[in-house]
Amino acid sequence: MEATIARHFFHRLLRPPLLLRRLAVLLLTHLPPLYNRRLSLVALKDFQLSLFFLLCGLSTCTVSFTAGGAATSIQIWIPRRRRQGKPALVLIHGFGGNCKWQFQDQIGTLSRSFDLYIPDLVFFGRSASATAERSVGFQSRCVAAAMRDLGVEKYSVAGISYGGFVAFRLAAEAAEVVERVVILTSAICATAEEMNALAGREKRDVSEILLPRRAEDLMALMRRSLHRPPRWLPAFLLRDFVDVMYKDQREERVELLLELLSNGLDLHPLPVLSKEVLIIWGDKDNVFPISFGHRLQRHLGRNARLEVIADAGHAVQLEKPHIVNHLILSFLLQSTILLSP
C-alpha cells in the first residue's frame, strides 16, 4: 500500500497537472524571450509585466510590412481571442520605455472592457525599421498599417506624451477607422519655437534626460516626470534600467526626438478633429505645462473635453492610475462609473 502511494506521489511530482502543463506551453509560446543580458532586476520586472499582460488575455505578435520604402516590423500586444461586443482600443506609449512599463497600471482595468492593442513604436522595444524616416507621421502610418494587417476595422486610440502626437496624427489621417481619441499630457499645439524653448531650459542636451545614459540622468528624468518622485534609488538599479531600456536603438530614438523638436506634429495648419477627444493632464506637469492642454481644448472646440488631475505630473497614468482609468472608461464607453473609495 505504501509503495502504491509513493509511486502515485512521484508520478504527480514528475508529471504536473494538465493546467500547469498548458500554462507552461502558453508561456513558452506567447511570452517574448528574456533580454540577452546578464540577469537583472529590471529584466525580471519586464518579464513579470509580460506575464501580467498574458494573464490579462494578451499575447505578442510581430507585424511586418513596408514603410518609408523599407522593411519595417512592429511588435504589438493583441487579444488572444477577440470578444464579441468589446470595442478595440490602441494604447500608444511615449519616450519613457516600452509599452509595458508605461501602461502597466491600465491593462488590468481596461482589458475587461476593451480588446486592447498595445504596440511598441518603431525603434522602441523589438520594433524596428531600415527606413531613414523619423517623423510622427511615419509612426502613425506604421500603427495604422499594423492595425490594418491585423484586420481591425474600427478602434479608438489613446496616447501619452510622444504617443499623444502619434495618436492625434493617426486620428487626423485615418479618420475612417479611428472612433474616439484620448490625449494624455501631449503638447500637440506647441510651436517649434516653444518646443525648443522647453528643451533649452534644461541647459543641456535634452536627449541625455529623455533618453538617459547614466543613473543620474534617469533620476533627473524621474524628477521631471513625477510630481512626487522617489527621494532616492540605488545607483545599481538605475543603471540596470538604463541598460535594459535605453541602450538598444538609442541613436534612432535621438533622431526621433530631434525631429519632434523641429517639426512637432508636422501638420500645418493643425487640423480640428471631427472625433470626440478627451484630454487628460496633470496639474503639476513639469514637462509640458498645463497651458498646452487648455490651448488644445480651445483649438478642438466643442468636440474636446479637458480633465485636469490634481497632484499629478507628466506621468499621470502612473501617479493617478485609478482616476485615469475611470476617465478613459467613462469617456469611451459613455457610461457613469463610480470611483471606488
mmCIF file of C-alpha atoms in Angstrom:
data_model
loop_
_atom_site.group_PDB
_atom_site.id
_atom_site.type_symbol
_atom_site.label_atom_id
_atom_site.label_comp_id
_atom_site.label_asym_id
_atom_site.label_seq_id
_atom_site.Cartn_x
_atom_site.Cartn_y
_atom_site.Cartn_z
ATOM 1 C CA MET A 1 0.000 0.000 0.000
ATOM 2 C CA GLU A 2 2.758 2.437 0.963
ATOM 3 C CA ALA A 3 4.580 1.593 -2.284
ATOM 4 C CA THR A 4 1.468 2.402 -4.320
ATOM 5 C CA ILE A 5 1.070 5.761 -2.573
ATOM 6 C CA ALA A 6 4.755 6.562 -3.125
ATOM 7 C CA ARG A 7 4.548 5.725 -6.849
ATOM 8 C CA HIS A 8 1.475 7.927 -7.191
ATOM 9 C CA PHE A 9 3.206 10.791 -5.359
ATOM 10 C CA PHE A 10 6.318 10.709 -7.558
ATOM 11 C CA HIS A 11 4.179 10.352 -10.677
ATOM 12 C CA ARG A 12 2.336 13.567 -9.744
ATOM 13 C CA LEU A 13 5.614 15.261 -8.872
ATOM 14 C CA LEU A 14 7.247 14.386 -12.189
ATOM 15 C CA ARG A 15 4.091 14.940 -14.242
ATOM 16 C CA PRO A 16 2.404 18.212 -13.212
ATOM 17 C CA PRO A 17 -1.352 18.697 -13.599
ATOM 18 C CA LEU A 18 -2.749 19.417 -17.045
ATOM 19 C CA LEU A 19 -3.498 23.055 -16.116
ATOM 20 C CA LEU A 20 0.138 23.708 -15.225
ATOM 21 C CA ARG A 21 1.371 21.980 -18.385
ATOM 22 C CA ARG A 22 -0.946 24.101 -20.507
ATOM 23 C CA LEU A 23 0.181 27.252 -18.715
ATOM 24 C CA ALA A 24 3.841 26.362 -19.357
ATOM 25 C CA VAL A 25 3.136 25.842 -23.067
ATOM 26 C CA LEU A 26 1.273 29.159 -23.167
ATOM 27 C CA LEU A 27 4.180 30.977 -21.546
ATOM 28 C CA LEU A 28 6.767 29.489 -23.881
ATOM 29 C CA THR A 29 4.569 30.195 -26.901
ATOM 30 C CA HIS A 30 3.445 33.739 -26.229
ATOM 31 C CA LEU A 31 5.936 35.440 -23.940
ATOM 32 C CA PRO A 32 8.737 37.364 -25.641
ATOM 33 C CA PRO A 33 12.212 35.992 -24.936
ATOM 34 C CA LEU A 34 14.103 37.405 -21.979
ATOM 35 C CA TYR A 35 16.704 40.009 -22.818
ATOM 36 C CA ASN A 36 20.005 38.539 -23.861
ATOM 37 C CA ARG A 37 21.782 40.212 -20.967
ATOM 38 C CA ARG A 38 23.066 39.389 -17.534
ATOM 39 C CA LEU A 39 20.347 38.603 -15.037
ATOM 40 C CA SER A 40 18.901 41.876 -13.750
ATOM 41 C CA LEU A 41 16.060 43.037 -11.543
ATOM 42 C CA VAL A 42 14.729 45.238 -14.349
ATOM 43 C CA ALA A 43 14.741 42.369 -16.852
ATOM 44 C CA LEU A 44 12.915 40.227 -14.294
ATOM 45 C CA LYS A 45 10.359 43.008 -13.776
ATOM 46 C CA ASP A 46 9.945 43.251 -17.542
ATOM 47 C CA PHE A 47 9.308 39.510 -17.645
ATOM 48 C CA GLN A 48 6.779 39.863 -14.825
ATOM 49 C CA LEU A 49 4.958 42.545 -16.817
ATOM 50 C CA SER A 50 4.894 40.232 -19.839
ATOM 51 C CA LEU A 51 3.338 37.538 -17.662
ATOM 52 C CA PHE A 52 0.773 40.026 -16.353
ATOM 53 C CA PHE A 53 -0.168 41.069 -19.901
ATOM 54 C CA LEU A 54 -0.525 37.407 -20.785
ATOM 55 C CA LEU A 55 -2.809 36.777 -17.818
ATOM 56 C CA CYS A 56 -4.938 39.732 -18.984
ATOM 57 C CA GLY A 57 -5.696 37.857 -22.203
ATOM 58 C CA LEU A 58 -2.978 39.385 -24.397
ATOM 59 C CA SER A 59 -0.137 37.895 -26.402
ATOM 60 C CA THR A 60 2.587 39.361 -28.580
ATOM 61 C CA CYS A 61 2.933 39.170 -32.310
ATOM 62 C CA THR A 62 5.156 40.869 -34.870
ATOM 63 C CA VAL A 63 3.546 42.571 -37.849
ATOM 64 C CA SER A 64 5.889 43.146 -40.812
ATOM 65 C CA PHE A 65 5.275 45.482 -43.740
ATOM 66 C CA THR A 66 6.988 48.057 -45.924
ATOM 67 C CA ALA A 67 7.006 51.634 -44.615
ATOM 68 C CA GLY A 68 9.092 54.552 -45.771
ATOM 69 C CA GLY A 69 10.268 52.338 -48.608
ATOM 70 C CA ALA A 70 11.933 49.898 -46.215
ATOM 71 C CA ALA A 71 11.225 46.716 -44.289
ATOM 72 C CA THR A 72 9.525 47.561 -41.003
ATOM 73 C CA SER A 73 8.220 45.461 -38.148
ATOM 74 C CA ILE A 74 6.128 46.325 -35.117
ATOM 75 C CA GLN A 75 5.812 44.159 -32.046
ATOM 76 C CA ILE A 76 2.324 44.527 -30.639
ATOM 77 C CA TRP A 77 0.336 43.036 -27.786
ATOM 78 C CA ILE A 78 -3.029 41.840 -29.106
ATOM 79 C CA PRO A 79 -6.020 39.931 -27.690
ATOM 80 C CA ARG A 80 -5.519 36.180 -27.834
ATOM 81 C CA ARG A 81 -9.192 35.974 -28.650
ATOM 82 C CA ARG A 82 -11.367 38.791 -29.944
ATOM 83 C CA ARG A 83 -14.534 39.133 -27.909
ATOM 84 C CA GLN A 84 -17.842 39.955 -29.500
ATOM 85 C CA GLY A 85 -19.154 43.307 -28.358
ATOM 86 C CA LYS A 86 -15.825 44.525 -26.956
ATOM 87 C CA PRO A 87 -14.577 47.697 -28.706
ATOM 88 C CA ALA A 88 -10.937 47.886 -29.785
ATOM 89 C CA LEU A 89 -8.568 50.346 -28.099
ATOM 90 C CA VAL A 90 -4.986 51.148 -29.153
ATOM 91 C CA LEU A 91 -2.614 52.422 -26.436
ATOM 92 C CA ILE A 92 0.456 54.333 -27.657
ATOM 93 C CA HIS A 93 3.417 54.930 -25.341
ATOM 94 C CA GLY A 94 5.864 57.831 -25.078
ATOM 95 C CA PHE A 95 9.661 58.033 -24.823
ATOM 96 C CA GLY A 96 9.922 56.590 -21.313
ATOM 97 C CA GLY A 97 10.468 52.937 -22.198
ATOM 98 C CA ASN A 98 8.441 50.248 -23.884
ATOM 99 C CA CYS A 99 4.659 49.919 -23.852
ATOM 100 C CA LYS A 100 4.526 47.501 -20.903
ATOM 101 C CA TRP A 101 6.173 49.879 -18.436
ATOM 102 C CA GLN A 102 4.061 52.873 -19.401
ATOM 103 C CA PHE A 103 0.659 51.173 -19.325
ATOM 104 C CA GLN A 104 1.171 48.568 -16.607
ATOM 105 C CA ASP A 105 -1.457 50.202 -14.374
ATOM 106 C CA GLN A 106 -4.062 50.453 -17.130
ATOM 107 C CA ILE A 107 -4.077 46.945 -18.594
ATOM 108 C CA GLY A 108 -5.897 45.082 -15.830
ATOM 109 C CA THR A 109 -8.792 47.544 -15.759
ATOM 110 C CA LEU A 110 -9.084 48.373 -19.461
ATOM 111 C CA SER A 111 -8.729 44.777 -20.681
ATOM 112 C CA ARG A 112 -12.043 43.920 -19.019
ATOM 113 C CA SER A 113 -13.929 46.374 -21.256
ATOM 114 C CA PHE A 114 -11.806 46.548 -24.424
ATOM 115 C CA ASP A 115 -9.878 44.391 -26.842
ATOM 116 C CA LEU A 116 -6.501 46.052 -26.320
ATOM 117 C CA TYR A 117 -3.795 46.592 -28.943
ATOM 118 C CA ILE A 118 -0.552 47.901 -27.479
ATOM 119 C CA PRO A 119 2.332 48.401 -29.921
ATOM 120 C CA ASP A 120 5.930 49.278 -29.325
ATOM 121 C CA LEU A 121 6.517 52.196 -31.682
ATOM 122 C CA VAL A 122 9.253 51.823 -34.272
ATOM 123 C CA PHE A 123 12.731 51.902 -32.635
ATOM 124 C CA PHE A 124 11.272 51.013 -29.232
ATOM 125 C CA GLY A 125 11.227 47.559 -27.716
ATOM 126 C CA ARG A 126 11.576 44.990 -30.503
ATOM 127 C CA SER A 127 10.026 47.183 -33.226
ATOM 128 C CA ALA A 128 12.456 48.245 -35.967
ATOM 129 C CA SER A 129 12.799 49.595 -39.487
ATOM 130 C CA ALA A 130 15.513 50.143 -42.067
ATOM 131 C CA THR A 131 13.982 53.470 -43.125
ATOM 132 C CA ALA A 132 15.547 56.877 -42.586
ATOM 133 C CA GLU A 133 12.132 58.383 -41.714
ATOM 134 C CA ARG A 134 11.760 59.737 -38.190
ATOM 135 C CA SER A 135 8.556 61.781 -38.311
ATOM 136 C CA VAL A 136 5.445 61.491 -36.183
ATOM 137 C CA GLY A 137 3.580 60.840 -39.424
ATOM 138 C CA PHE A 138 5.781 57.813 -40.095
ATOM 139 C CA GLN A 139 4.979 56.382 -36.666
ATOM 140 C CA SER A 140 1.234 56.906 -37.110
ATOM 141 C CA ARG A 141 1.284 55.266 -40.550
ATOM 142 C CA CYS A 142 3.093 52.260 -39.072
ATOM 143 C CA VAL A 143 0.478 51.854 -36.334
ATOM 144 C CA ALA A 144 -2.281 52.181 -38.943
ATOM 145 C CA ALA A 145 -0.581 49.572 -41.158
ATOM 146 C CA ALA A 146 -0.228 47.138 -38.253
ATOM 147 C CA MET A 147 -3.900 47.501 -37.289
ATOM 148 C CA ARG A 148 -4.948 47.086 -40.917
ATOM 149 C CA ASP A 149 -2.859 43.928 -41.286
ATOM 150 C CA LEU A 150 -4.426 42.580 -38.089
ATOM 151 C CA GLY A 151 -7.864 43.086 -39.636
ATOM 152 C CA VAL A 152 -9.162 45.598 -37.066
ATOM 153 C CA GLU A 153 -11.641 47.810 -38.881
ATOM 154 C CA LYS A 154 -12.576 50.295 -36.127
ATOM 155 C CA TYR A 155 -10.791 51.358 -32.959
ATOM 156 C CA SER A 156 -10.263 54.189 -30.521
ATOM 157 C CA VAL A 157 -6.776 55.389 -29.680
ATOM 158 C CA ALA A 158 -5.092 56.748 -26.554
ATOM 159 C CA GLY A 159 -1.557 58.123 -26.451
ATOM 160 C CA ILE A 160 0.640 59.708 -23.806
ATOM 161 C CA SER A 161 3.280 62.404 -24.443
ATOM 162 C CA TYR A 162 5.076 61.416 -27.680
ATOM 163 C CA GLY A 163 2.400 58.770 -28.129
ATOM 164 C CA GLY A 164 -0.210 61.544 -27.963
ATOM 165 C CA PHE A 165 1.347 63.157 -31.041
ATOM 166 C CA VAL A 166 1.173 59.810 -32.828
ATOM 167 C CA ALA A 167 -2.428 59.215 -31.710
ATOM 168 C CA PHE A 168 -3.548 62.679 -32.882
ATOM 169 C CA ARG A 169 -1.868 62.260 -36.253
ATOM 170 C CA LEU A 170 -3.412 58.800 -36.614
ATOM 171 C CA ALA A 171 -6.876 60.215 -35.916
ATOM 172 C CA ALA A 172 -6.309 63.011 -38.445
ATOM 173 C CA GLU A 173 -5.123 60.739 -41.258
ATOM 174 C CA ALA A 174 -7.191 57.613 -40.601
ATOM 175 C CA ALA A 175 -10.470 59.288 -39.705
ATOM 176 C CA GLU A 176 -12.473 56.472 -41.251
ATOM 177 C CA VAL A 177 -11.224 53.886 -38.757
ATOM 178 C CA VAL A 178 -10.486 55.892 -35.574
ATOM 179 C CA GLU A 179 -13.586 56.382 -33.442
ATOM 180 C CA ARG A 180 -12.534 58.378 -30.369
ATOM 181 C CA VAL A 181 -9.263 59.844 -29.127
ATOM 182 C CA VAL A 182 -7.645 60.212 -25.706
ATOM 183 C CA ILE A 183 -4.621 62.514 -25.406
ATOM 184 C CA LEU A 184 -2.564 62.434 -22.213
ATOM 185 C CA THR A 185 -0.099 65.263 -21.474
ATOM 186 C CA SER A 186 0.938 65.883 -25.067
ATOM 187 C CA ALA A 187 1.857 69.380 -26.309
ATOM 188 C CA ILE A 188 0.323 68.954 -29.743
ATOM 189 C CA CYS A 189 -0.397 72.673 -30.097
ATOM 190 C CA ALA A 190 3.158 73.753 -29.248
ATOM 191 C CA THR A 191 5.100 75.569 -31.938
ATOM 192 C CA ALA A 192 8.639 74.542 -32.892
ATOM 193 C CA GLU A 193 9.915 77.613 -31.054
ATOM 194 C CA GLU A 194 8.040 76.601 -27.895
ATOM 195 C CA MET A 195 9.266 73.022 -28.110
ATOM 196 C CA ASN A 196 12.852 74.164 -28.438
ATOM 197 C CA ALA A 197 12.384 76.650 -25.583
ATOM 198 C CA LEU A 198 11.192 73.785 -23.368
ATOM 199 C CA ALA A 199 14.244 71.764 -24.358
ATOM 200 C CA GLY A 200 16.540 74.752 -23.839
ATOM 201 C CA ARG A 201 15.535 75.254 -20.225
ATOM 202 C CA GLU A 202 17.396 72.045 -19.334
ATOM 203 C CA LYS A 203 20.730 73.818 -20.040
ATOM 204 C CA ARG A 204 21.983 70.588 -21.610
ATOM 205 C CA ASP A 205 21.188 68.163 -24.425
ATOM 206 C CA VAL A 206 17.578 67.157 -23.739
ATOM 207 C CA SER A 207 18.219 63.699 -25.209
ATOM 208 C CA GLU A 208 20.504 62.950 -22.262
ATOM 209 C CA ILE A 209 17.485 63.343 -19.977
ATOM 210 C CA LEU A 210 14.675 61.858 -22.068
ATOM 211 C CA LEU A 211 16.978 59.040 -23.218
ATOM 212 C CA PRO A 212 19.331 58.737 -20.248
ATOM 213 C CA ARG A 213 22.778 57.151 -20.416
ATOM 214 C CA ARG A 214 23.639 57.376 -16.707
ATOM 215 C CA ALA A 215 21.958 56.759 -13.387
ATOM 216 C CA GLU A 216 21.878 60.474 -12.554
ATOM 217 C CA ASP A 217 20.219 61.242 -15.912
ATOM 218 C CA LEU A 218 17.451 58.738 -15.182
ATOM 219 C CA MET A 219 16.937 60.254 -11.742
ATOM 220 C CA ALA A 220 16.649 63.686 -13.360
ATOM 221 C CA LEU A 221 14.019 62.318 -15.752
ATOM 222 C CA MET A 222 12.019 60.887 -12.855
ATOM 223 C CA ARG A 223 12.149 64.206 -11.004
ATOM 224 C CA ARG A 224 10.950 65.989 -14.124
ATOM 225 C CA SER A 225 8.161 63.482 -14.908
ATOM 226 C CA LEU A 226 6.740 62.721 -11.459
ATOM 227 C CA HIS A 227 5.110 65.150 -9.057
ATOM 228 C CA ARG A 228 6.344 63.062 -6.131
ATOM 229 C CA PRO A 229 9.441 61.221 -7.352
ATOM 230 C CA PRO A 230 11.305 58.860 -5.055
ATOM 231 C CA ARG A 231 13.876 60.714 -2.987
ATOM 232 C CA TRP A 232 16.486 58.057 -3.591
ATOM 233 C CA LEU A 233 17.021 54.876 -5.581
ATOM 234 C CA PRO A 234 20.163 52.726 -5.573
ATOM 235 C CA ALA A 235 22.529 53.578 -8.412
ATOM 236 C CA PHE A 236 22.840 49.945 -9.484
ATOM 237 C CA LEU A 237 19.070 49.755 -10.069
ATOM 238 C CA LEU A 238 19.056 52.989 -12.081
ATOM 239 C CA ARG A 239 21.984 51.754 -14.194
ATOM 240 C CA ASP A 240 20.178 48.469 -14.695
ATOM 241 C CA PHE A 241 17.081 50.290 -16.001
ATOM 242 C CA VAL A 242 19.187 52.386 -18.388
ATOM 243 C CA ASP A 243 20.952 49.263 -19.644
ATOM 244 C CA VAL A 244 17.713 47.357 -20.299
ATOM 245 C CA MET A 245 15.517 50.196 -21.595
ATOM 246 C CA TYR A 246 17.641 52.816 -23.314
ATOM 247 C CA LYS A 247 20.698 51.275 -24.961
ATOM 248 C CA ASP A 248 19.094 49.488 -27.909
ATOM 249 C CA GLN A 249 18.315 51.672 -30.943
ATOM 250 C CA ARG A 250 19.305 54.760 -28.965
ATOM 251 C CA GLU A 251 20.649 56.668 -31.968
ATOM 252 C CA GLU A 252 17.362 56.215 -33.821
ATOM 253 C CA ARG A 253 15.378 57.424 -30.819
ATOM 254 C CA VAL A 254 17.552 60.517 -30.507
ATOM 255 C CA GLU A 255 16.739 61.250 -34.157
ATOM 256 C CA LEU A 256 13.018 60.800 -33.406
ATOM 257 C CA LEU A 257 13.335 63.319 -30.579
ATOM 258 C CA LEU A 258 15.181 65.854 -32.726
ATOM 259 C CA GLU A 259 12.534 65.506 -35.421
ATOM 260 C CA LEU A 260 9.789 66.086 -32.849
ATOM 261 C CA LEU A 261 11.515 69.205 -31.512
ATOM 262 C CA SER A 262 11.979 70.556 -35.037
ATOM 263 C CA ASN A 263 8.631 69.753 -36.622
ATOM 264 C CA GLY A 264 6.240 68.552 -33.932
ATOM 265 C CA LEU A 265 3.121 67.033 -35.445
ATOM 266 C CA ASP A 266 4.201 68.361 -38.865
ATOM 267 C CA LEU A 267 0.643 69.196 -39.946
ATOM 268 C CA HIS A 268 0.067 72.809 -40.964
ATOM 269 C CA PRO A 269 -2.418 74.142 -40.165
ATOM 270 C CA LEU A 270 -3.189 71.925 -37.194
ATOM 271 C CA PRO A 271 -6.420 70.103 -38.056
ATOM 272 C CA VAL A 272 -9.567 70.208 -35.945
ATOM 273 C CA LEU A 273 -10.548 66.594 -35.433
ATOM 274 C CA SER A 274 -14.119 65.576 -36.150
ATOM 275 C CA LYS A 275 -13.812 62.938 -33.403
ATOM 276 C CA GLU A 276 -14.666 63.337 -29.753
ATOM 277 C CA VAL A 277 -11.431 63.915 -27.840
ATOM 278 C CA LEU A 278 -10.624 63.537 -24.155
ATOM 279 C CA ILE A 279 -7.554 65.463 -22.966
ATOM 280 C CA ILE A 280 -6.001 64.421 -19.639
ATOM 281 C CA TRP A 281 -3.344 66.488 -17.871
ATOM 282 C CA GLY A 282 -1.617 66.552 -14.511
ATOM 283 C CA ASP A 283 -1.766 69.956 -12.862
ATOM 284 C CA LYS A 284 1.888 69.642 -11.787
ATOM 285 C CA ASP A 285 3.261 68.635 -15.209
ATOM 286 C CA ASN A 286 6.872 69.878 -15.460
ATOM 287 C CA VAL A 287 7.467 68.561 -18.977
ATOM 288 C CA PHE A 288 4.530 70.066 -20.873
ATOM 289 C CA PRO A 289 2.803 72.838 -18.858
ATOM 290 C CA ILE A 290 -0.955 72.596 -18.499
ATOM 291 C CA SER A 291 -1.377 75.698 -20.676
ATOM 292 C CA PHE A 292 -0.804 73.427 -23.677
ATOM 293 C CA GLY A 293 -3.766 71.320 -22.589
ATOM 294 C CA HIS A 294 -6.042 74.358 -22.403
ATOM 295 C CA ARG A 295 -4.811 75.521 -25.807
ATOM 296 C CA LEU A 296 -5.542 72.131 -27.392
ATOM 297 C CA GLN A 297 -9.041 72.104 -25.899
ATOM 298 C CA ARG A 298 -9.748 75.581 -27.284
ATOM 299 C CA HIS A 299 -8.405 74.564 -30.699
ATOM 300 C CA LEU A 300 -10.605 71.464 -30.902
ATOM 301 C CA GLY A 301 -13.662 73.276 -29.566
ATOM 302 C CA ARG A 302 -16.869 71.550 -28.585
ATOM 303 C CA ASN A 303 -15.607 68.068 -29.537
ATOM 304 C CA ALA A 304 -12.933 68.143 -26.811
ATOM 305 C CA ARG A 305 -13.027 67.890 -23.040
ATOM 306 C CA LEU A 306 -10.080 68.657 -20.762
ATOM 307 C CA GLU A 307 -9.730 66.829 -17.450
ATOM 308 C CA VAL A 308 -7.073 68.144 -15.061
ATOM 309 C CA ILE A 309 -5.891 65.747 -12.360
ATOM 310 C CA ALA A 310 -4.665 67.300 -9.124
ATOM 311 C CA ASP A 311 -1.260 66.488 -7.648
ATOM 312 C CA ALA A 312 -0.043 64.648 -10.750
ATOM 313 C CA GLY A 313 2.907 65.279 -13.012
ATOM 314 C CA HIS A 314 3.707 64.306 -16.579
ATOM 315 C CA ALA A 315 3.484 60.549 -15.888
ATOM 316 C CA VAL A 316 -0.129 60.988 -14.844
ATOM 317 C CA GLN A 317 -1.097 57.419 -15.790
ATOM 318 C CA LEU A 318 1.430 56.081 -13.271
ATOM 319 C CA GLU A 319 0.785 58.560 -10.461
ATOM 320 C CA LYS A 320 -3.021 58.583 -10.642
ATOM 321 C CA PRO A 321 -3.920 55.356 -12.459
ATOM 322 C CA HIS A 322 -7.336 54.889 -10.836
ATOM 323 C CA ILE A 323 -8.534 58.325 -11.927
ATOM 324 C CA VAL A 324 -7.029 57.998 -15.413
ATOM 325 C CA ASN A 325 -8.652 54.591 -15.907
ATOM 326 C CA HIS A 326 -12.011 55.924 -14.739
ATOM 327 C CA LEU A 327 -11.829 58.871 -17.147
ATOM 328 C CA ILE A 328 -10.883 56.689 -20.125
ATOM 329 C CA LEU A 329 -13.600 54.138 -19.380
ATOM 330 C CA SER A 330 -16.349 56.690 -18.853
ATOM 331 C CA PHE A 331 -15.354 58.635 -21.980
ATOM 332 C CA LEU A 332 -15.006 55.686 -24.347
ATOM 333 C CA LEU A 333 -17.970 53.737 -23.012
ATOM 334 C CA GLN A 334 -20.078 56.852 -22.371
ATOM 335 C CA SER A 335 -21.259 55.438 -19.050
ATOM 336 C CA THR A 336 -21.219 56.627 -15.461
ATOM 337 C CA ILE A 337 -18.662 54.703 -13.430
ATOM 338 C CA LEU A 338 -18.421 55.414 -9.722
ATOM 339 C CA LEU A 339 -14.951 55.805 -8.287
ATOM 340 C CA SER A 340 -14.356 53.331 -5.505
ATOM 341 C CA PRO A 341 -13.078 54.804 -2.222
#
